[in-house]
Amino acid sequence: MTILSCSGLSKTYAQNTLVTPVLRGISLTVDAGEFVAVMGPSGSGKSTLLHCLGLLEPIDEGELICLGHQTAALSDREKAAIRRQSMGFVFQSFYLIPGLTVRENVLLPLLIRRCSGDRDGRVRQMLEQVGLARREQYRPNQLSGGEQQRVALARALIGQPAILFLDEPTGNLDTKTGREILKCVFELVNSAGITAIMVTHDQAAANWCRRIIRIRDGSIEQDDQRRTR
Ligand code: ADP
Ligand code: MG
């Protein structure tokens, strides 16, 4: 089953007279259950691609079909609803809400989605899965970077998204902590059967993925789909 596909996807940032073509005709298809690494030099357009595929940025040209939706036809409101219902995001700089506890940060997506049922139980279980059961009442500034990223991961996964987007999730962490986070990511994503796309600089991290897409100057340089681990 195809989760998302794009063809000829192009994106240009224009500010006054400064025009920066960032993505130049990207075509790719991601199937359910794939874990795709996106690599490439700094400034090559990796984050922009992730933002476009995650419906956070509009595209300028080409076609993007996401979770069965022809995205060109969607309003901002409809895109937001798809993100809320079906997508999870983890960024390099955690973006936790500083005034909320760990528990509240992870609960928030369930409140926004108006999920009923045993919300507290789900939050507790999710925090256990990321190894933070004993940090429920902490605030983000009382946590290490690795712990903060675990909270961000729990928040991204609590709603059981169809697709998880990760942009350099270990970029602000030391090597050992980064490895621990990635292990947690792979375990949770694989056991839940979630599709994931992860931008990373880290070849070792990418080596965990069956598929590595290399971007250069806004184009796909290589799409290695059948790597054996
Ligand atoms: P990467 O994640 O591969 O390092 P990005 O996708 O963040 O690259 O950026 C690619 C290019 O797009 C860069 O040259 C950057 O300056 C430019 N860019 C990114 N975001 C914006 C923006 N909001 N406005 C203008 N230019 C941008
Ligand atoms: Mg980036």
GROMACS .gro file of C-alpha atoms and ligand atoms in nm:
model
  257
    1MET     CA    1   0.000   0.000   0.000
    2THR     CA    2   0.130   0.343  -0.092
    3ILE     CA    3   0.147   0.588   0.196
    4LEU     CA    4   0.271   0.883   0.000
    5SER     CA    5   0.398   0.959  -0.345
    6CYS     CA    6   0.513   1.267  -0.525
    7SER     CA    7   0.624   1.343  -0.876
    8GLY     CA    8   0.802   1.647  -1.007
    9LEU     CA    9   0.775   1.809  -0.666
   10SER     CA   10   0.941   2.150  -0.677
   11LYS     CA   11   0.974   2.419  -0.416
   12THR     CA   12   1.125   2.765  -0.439
   13TYR     CA   13   1.159   3.015  -0.158
   14ALA     CA   14   1.117   3.371  -0.274
   15GLN     CA   15   1.176   3.673  -0.055
   16ASN     CA   16   1.162   4.004  -0.243
   17THR     CA   17   1.421   3.963  -0.515
   18LEU     CA   18   1.593   3.668  -0.349
   19VAL     CA   19   1.472   3.352  -0.519
   20THR     CA   20   1.605   3.019  -0.393
   21PRO     CA   21   1.505   2.704  -0.577
   22VAL     CA   22   1.529   2.436  -0.309
   23LEU     CA   23   1.358   2.126  -0.448
   24ARG     CA   24   1.383   2.052  -0.819
   25GLY     CA   25   1.152   1.779  -0.940
   26ILE     CA   26   1.151   1.520  -0.664
   27SER     CA   27   0.970   1.194  -0.743
   28LEU     CA   28   0.935   0.912  -0.495
   29THR     CA   29   0.688   0.663  -0.354
   30VAL     CA   30   0.684   0.539   0.004
   31ASP     CA   31   0.497   0.221   0.091
   32ALA     CA   32   0.339   0.130   0.423
   33GLY     CA   33   0.588   0.002   0.676
   34GLU     CA   34   0.896   0.145   0.507
   35PHE     CA   35   1.161   0.325   0.714
   36VAL     CA   36   1.334   0.567   0.480
   37ALA     CA   37   1.649   0.762   0.559
   38VAL     CA   38   1.707   1.090   0.379
   39MET     CA   39   2.069   1.203   0.360
   40GLY     CA   40   2.260   1.478   0.183
   41PRO     CA   41   2.481   1.780   0.242
   42SER     CA   42   2.366   2.070   0.455
   43GLY     CA   43   2.142   2.301   0.253
   44SER     CA   44   2.053   2.035  -0.004
   45GLY     CA   45   1.680   2.058   0.078
   46LYS     CA   46   1.626   1.767   0.317
   47SER     CA   47   1.424   1.958   0.577
   48THR     CA   48   1.227   2.134   0.307
   49LEU     CA   49   1.139   1.798   0.152
   50LEU     CA   50   1.028   1.664   0.489
   51HIS     CA   51   0.816   1.974   0.551
   52CYS     CA   52   0.654   1.942   0.208
   53LEU     CA   53   0.579   1.571   0.249
   54GLY     CA   54   0.443   1.640   0.598
   55LEU     CA   55   0.209   1.909   0.463
   56LEU     CA   56   0.381   2.178   0.668
   57GLU     CA   57   0.492   2.369   0.358
   58PRO     CA   58   0.300   2.411   0.032
   59ILE     CA   59   0.468   2.290  -0.286
   60ASP     CA   60   0.505   2.502  -0.598
   61GLU     CA   61   0.499   2.244  -0.873
   62GLY     CA   62   0.434   1.877  -0.918
   63GLU     CA   63   0.197   1.639  -0.750
   64LEU     CA   64   0.187   1.509  -0.396
   65ILE     CA   65  -0.052   1.235  -0.289
   66CYS     CA   66  -0.048   1.177   0.081
   67LEU     CA   67  -0.247   0.905   0.259
   68GLY     CA   68  -0.481   0.888  -0.036
   69HIS     CA   69  -0.535   1.263  -0.057
   70GLN     CA   70  -0.452   1.462  -0.367
   71THR     CA   71  -0.292   1.743  -0.166
   72ALA     CA   72  -0.330   2.020  -0.426
   73ALA     CA   73  -0.702   2.015  -0.360
   74LEU     CA   74  -0.673   2.051   0.018
   75SER     CA   75  -0.729   2.367   0.222
   76ASP     CA   76  -0.492   2.455   0.507
   77ARG     CA   77  -0.758   2.335   0.746
   78GLU     CA   78  -0.784   1.998   0.577
   79LYS     CA   79  -0.405   1.962   0.577
   80ALA     CA   80  -0.398   2.041   0.947
   81ALA     CA   81  -0.660   1.775   1.009
   82ILE     CA   82  -0.450   1.515   0.824
   83ARG     CA   83  -0.138   1.612   1.021
   84ARG     CA   84  -0.330   1.591   1.346
   85GLN     CA   85  -0.494   1.256   1.269
   86SER     CA   86  -0.227   1.071   1.081
   87MET     CA   87   0.117   1.225   1.121
   88GLY     CA   88   0.380   1.252   1.392
   89PHE     CA   89   0.681   1.485   1.389
   90VAL     CA   90   1.012   1.477   1.575
   91PHE     CA   91   1.258   1.762   1.521
   92GLN     CA   92   1.620   1.823   1.614
   93SER     CA   93   1.523   2.077   1.878
   94PHE     CA   94   1.253   1.889   2.067
   95TYR     CA   95   0.992   2.174   2.074
   96LEU     CA   96   0.832   2.062   2.399
   97ILE     CA   97   0.601   2.306   2.572
   98PRO     CA   98   0.807   2.440   2.863
   99GLY     CA   99   0.515   2.518   3.095
  100LEU     CA  100   0.369   2.168   3.074
  101THR     CA  101   0.489   1.854   3.250
  102VAL     CA  102   0.612   1.550   3.061
  103ARG     CA  103   0.273   1.387   3.112
  104GLU     CA  104   0.088   1.694   2.984
  105ASN     CA  105   0.312   1.731   2.680
  106VAL     CA  106   0.235   1.374   2.577
  107LEU     CA  107  -0.134   1.405   2.662
  108LEU     CA  108  -0.180   1.718   2.451
  109PRO     CA  109  -0.228   1.546   2.111
  110LEU     CA  110  -0.504   1.329   2.261
  111LEU     CA  111  -0.681   1.638   2.393
  112ILE     CA  112  -0.647   1.819   2.061
  113ARG     CA  113  -0.791   1.517   1.882
  114ARG     CA  114  -1.063   1.486   2.143
  115CYS     CA  115  -0.975   1.123   2.201
  116SER     CA  116  -1.195   0.958   2.456
  117GLY     CA  117  -1.116   0.645   2.652
  118ASP     CA  118  -0.837   0.592   2.902
  119ARG     CA  119  -0.614   0.883   2.806
  120ASP     CA  120  -0.408   0.874   3.126
  121GLY     CA  121  -0.348   0.504   3.078
  122ARG     CA  122  -0.231   0.559   2.722
  123VAL     CA  123   0.006   0.835   2.829
  124ARG     CA  124   0.149   0.618   3.106
  125GLN     CA  125   0.201   0.326   2.870
  126MET     CA  126   0.361   0.549   2.607
  127LEU     CA  127   0.599   0.698   2.864
  128GLU     CA  128   0.692   0.349   2.976
  129GLN     CA  129   0.767   0.254   2.617
  130VAL     CA  130   1.012   0.540   2.581
  131GLY     CA  131   1.163   0.465   2.921
  132LEU     CA  132   1.034   0.773   3.103
  133ALA     CA  133   0.776   0.629   3.340
  134ARG     CA  134   0.943   0.802   3.634
  135ARG     CA  135   0.957   1.146   3.476
  136GLU     CA  136   0.582   1.210   3.437
  137GLN     CA  137   0.576   1.515   3.659
  138TYR     CA  138   0.901   1.674   3.540
  139ARG     CA  139   0.913   1.979   3.321
  140PRO     CA  140   1.121   1.986   3.002
  141ASN     CA  141   1.394   2.203   3.157
  142GLN     CA  142   1.445   1.939   3.425
  143LEU     CA  143   1.532   1.674   3.167
  144SER     CA  144   1.847   1.587   2.971
  145GLY     CA  145   1.846   1.632   2.594
  146GLY     CA  146   1.797   1.261   2.539
  147GLU     CA  147   1.504   1.254   2.780
  148GLN     CA  148   1.348   1.556   2.610
  149GLN     CA  149   1.373   1.380   2.275
  150ARG     CA  150   1.206   1.072   2.426
  151VAL     CA  151   0.917   1.293   2.534
  152ALA     CA  152   0.895   1.437   2.183
  153LEU     CA  153   0.891   1.083   2.045
  154ALA     CA  154   0.617   0.979   2.287
  155ARG     CA  155   0.415   1.285   2.188
  156ALA     CA  156   0.459   1.206   1.819
  157LEU     CA  157   0.354   0.843   1.861
  158ILE     CA  158   0.075   0.862   2.118
  159GLY     CA  159  -0.189   0.916   1.850
  160GLN     CA  160  -0.069   0.611   1.652
  161PRO     CA  161   0.012   0.805   1.337
  162ALA     CA  162   0.028   0.637   0.998
  163ILE     CA  163   0.351   0.818   0.925
  164LEU     CA  164   0.629   0.957   1.141
  165PHE     CA  165   0.863   1.231   1.017
  166LEU     CA  166   1.196   1.280   1.192
  167ASP     CA  167   1.433   1.567   1.108
  168GLU     CA  168   1.781   1.502   1.250
  169PRO     CA  169   1.634   1.359   1.572
  170THR     CA  170   1.981   1.303   1.717
  171GLY     CA  171   2.134   1.627   1.589
  172ASN     CA  172   2.146   1.787   1.934
  173LEU     CA  173   2.255   1.476   2.122
  174ASP     CA  174   2.588   1.311   2.192
  175THR     CA  175   2.666   0.993   2.001
  176LYS     CA  176   2.577   0.750   2.276
  177THR     CA  177   2.247   0.922   2.364
  178GLY     CA  178   2.167   0.951   1.995
  179ARG     CA  179   2.214   0.577   1.950
  180GLU     CA  180   1.981   0.505   2.243
  181ILE     CA  181   1.714   0.732   2.097
  182LEU     CA  182   1.743   0.568   1.756
  183LYS     CA  183   1.712   0.224   1.908
  184CYS     CA  184   1.394   0.338   2.080
  185VAL     CA  185   1.264   0.490   1.755
  186PHE     CA  186   1.327   0.175   1.553
  187GLU     CA  187   1.175  -0.054   1.813
  188LEU     CA  188   0.858   0.150   1.850
  189VAL     CA  189   0.814   0.224   1.481
  190ASN     CA  190   0.866  -0.138   1.380
  191SER     CA  191   0.645  -0.286   1.648
  192ALA     CA  192   0.362  -0.045   1.567
  193GLY     CA  193   0.403  -0.090   1.190
  194ILE     CA  194   0.439   0.283   1.137
  195THR     CA  195   0.589   0.425   0.818
  196ALA     CA  196   0.880   0.659   0.889
  197ILE     CA  197   1.093   0.910   0.700
  198MET     CA  198   1.402   1.031   0.881
  199VAL     CA  199   1.647   1.299   0.776
  200THR     CA  200   1.987   1.222   0.922
  201HIS     CA  201   2.352   1.313   0.887
  202ASP     CA  202   2.450   0.997   1.062
  203GLN     CA  203   2.552   0.716   0.828
  204ALA     CA  204   2.530   0.465   1.112
  205ALA     CA  205   2.170   0.570   1.175
  206ALA     CA  206   2.087   0.548   0.805
  207ASN     CA  207   2.241   0.203   0.793
  208TRP     CA  208   1.955   0.080   1.008
  209CYS     CA  209   1.718   0.166   0.726
  210ARG     CA  210   1.647  -0.058   0.429
  211ARG     CA  211   1.615   0.244   0.206
  212ILE     CA  212   1.837   0.552   0.183
  213ILE     CA  213   1.752   0.848  -0.038
  214ARG     CA  214   2.039   1.086  -0.109
  215ILE     CA  215   1.955   1.446  -0.198
  216ARG     CA  216   2.189   1.691  -0.365
  217ASP     CA  217   2.096   2.044  -0.470
  218GLY     CA  218   1.727   1.967  -0.440
  219SER     CA  219   1.731   1.654  -0.655
  220ILE     CA  220   1.741   1.287  -0.570
  221GLU     CA  221   2.093   1.170  -0.637
  222GLN     CA  222   2.038   0.812  -0.529
  223ASP     CA  223   1.745   0.606  -0.403
  224ASP     CA  224   1.878   0.282  -0.270
  225GLN     CA  225   1.565   0.075  -0.207
  226ARG     CA  226   1.682  -0.275  -0.150
  227ARG     CA  227   1.970  -0.249   0.084
  228THR     CA  228   2.031  -0.544   0.306
  229ARG     CA  229   2.121  -0.451   0.658
  230ADP     P1  230   1.888   2.089   0.467
  230ADP     O1  231   1.782   2.044   0.563
  230ADP     O2  232   1.923   1.985   0.366
  230ADP     O3  233   2.010   2.138   0.536
  230ADP     P2  234   1.697   2.297   0.399
  230ADP     O4  235   1.585   2.226   0.336
  230ADP     O5  236   1.679   2.341   0.540
  230ADP     O6  237   1.831   2.211   0.383
  230ADP     O7  238   1.732   2.427   0.315
  230ADP     C1  239   1.764   2.422   0.178
  230ADP     C2  240   1.784   2.562   0.125
  230ADP     O8  241   1.664   2.635   0.135
  230ADP     C3  242   1.888   2.642   0.201
  230ADP     O9  243   1.971   2.705   0.108
  230ADP     C4  244   1.809   2.740   0.280
  230ADP    O10  245   1.877   2.861   0.294
  230ADP     C5  246   1.684   2.758   0.198
  230ADP     N1  247   1.567   2.784   0.284
  230ADP     C6  248   1.515   2.698   0.374
  230ADP     N2  249   1.406   2.750   0.435
  230ADP     C7  250   1.390   2.873   0.382
  230ADP     C8  251   1.295   2.980   0.401
  230ADP     N3  252   1.194   2.968   0.487
  230ADP     N4  253   1.311   3.093   0.327
  230ADP     C9  254   1.411   3.104   0.236
  230ADP     N5  255   1.504   3.008   0.212
  230ADP    C10  256   1.494   2.895   0.284
  231MG      MG  257   1.775   2.039   0.770
   0.00000   0.00000   0.00000
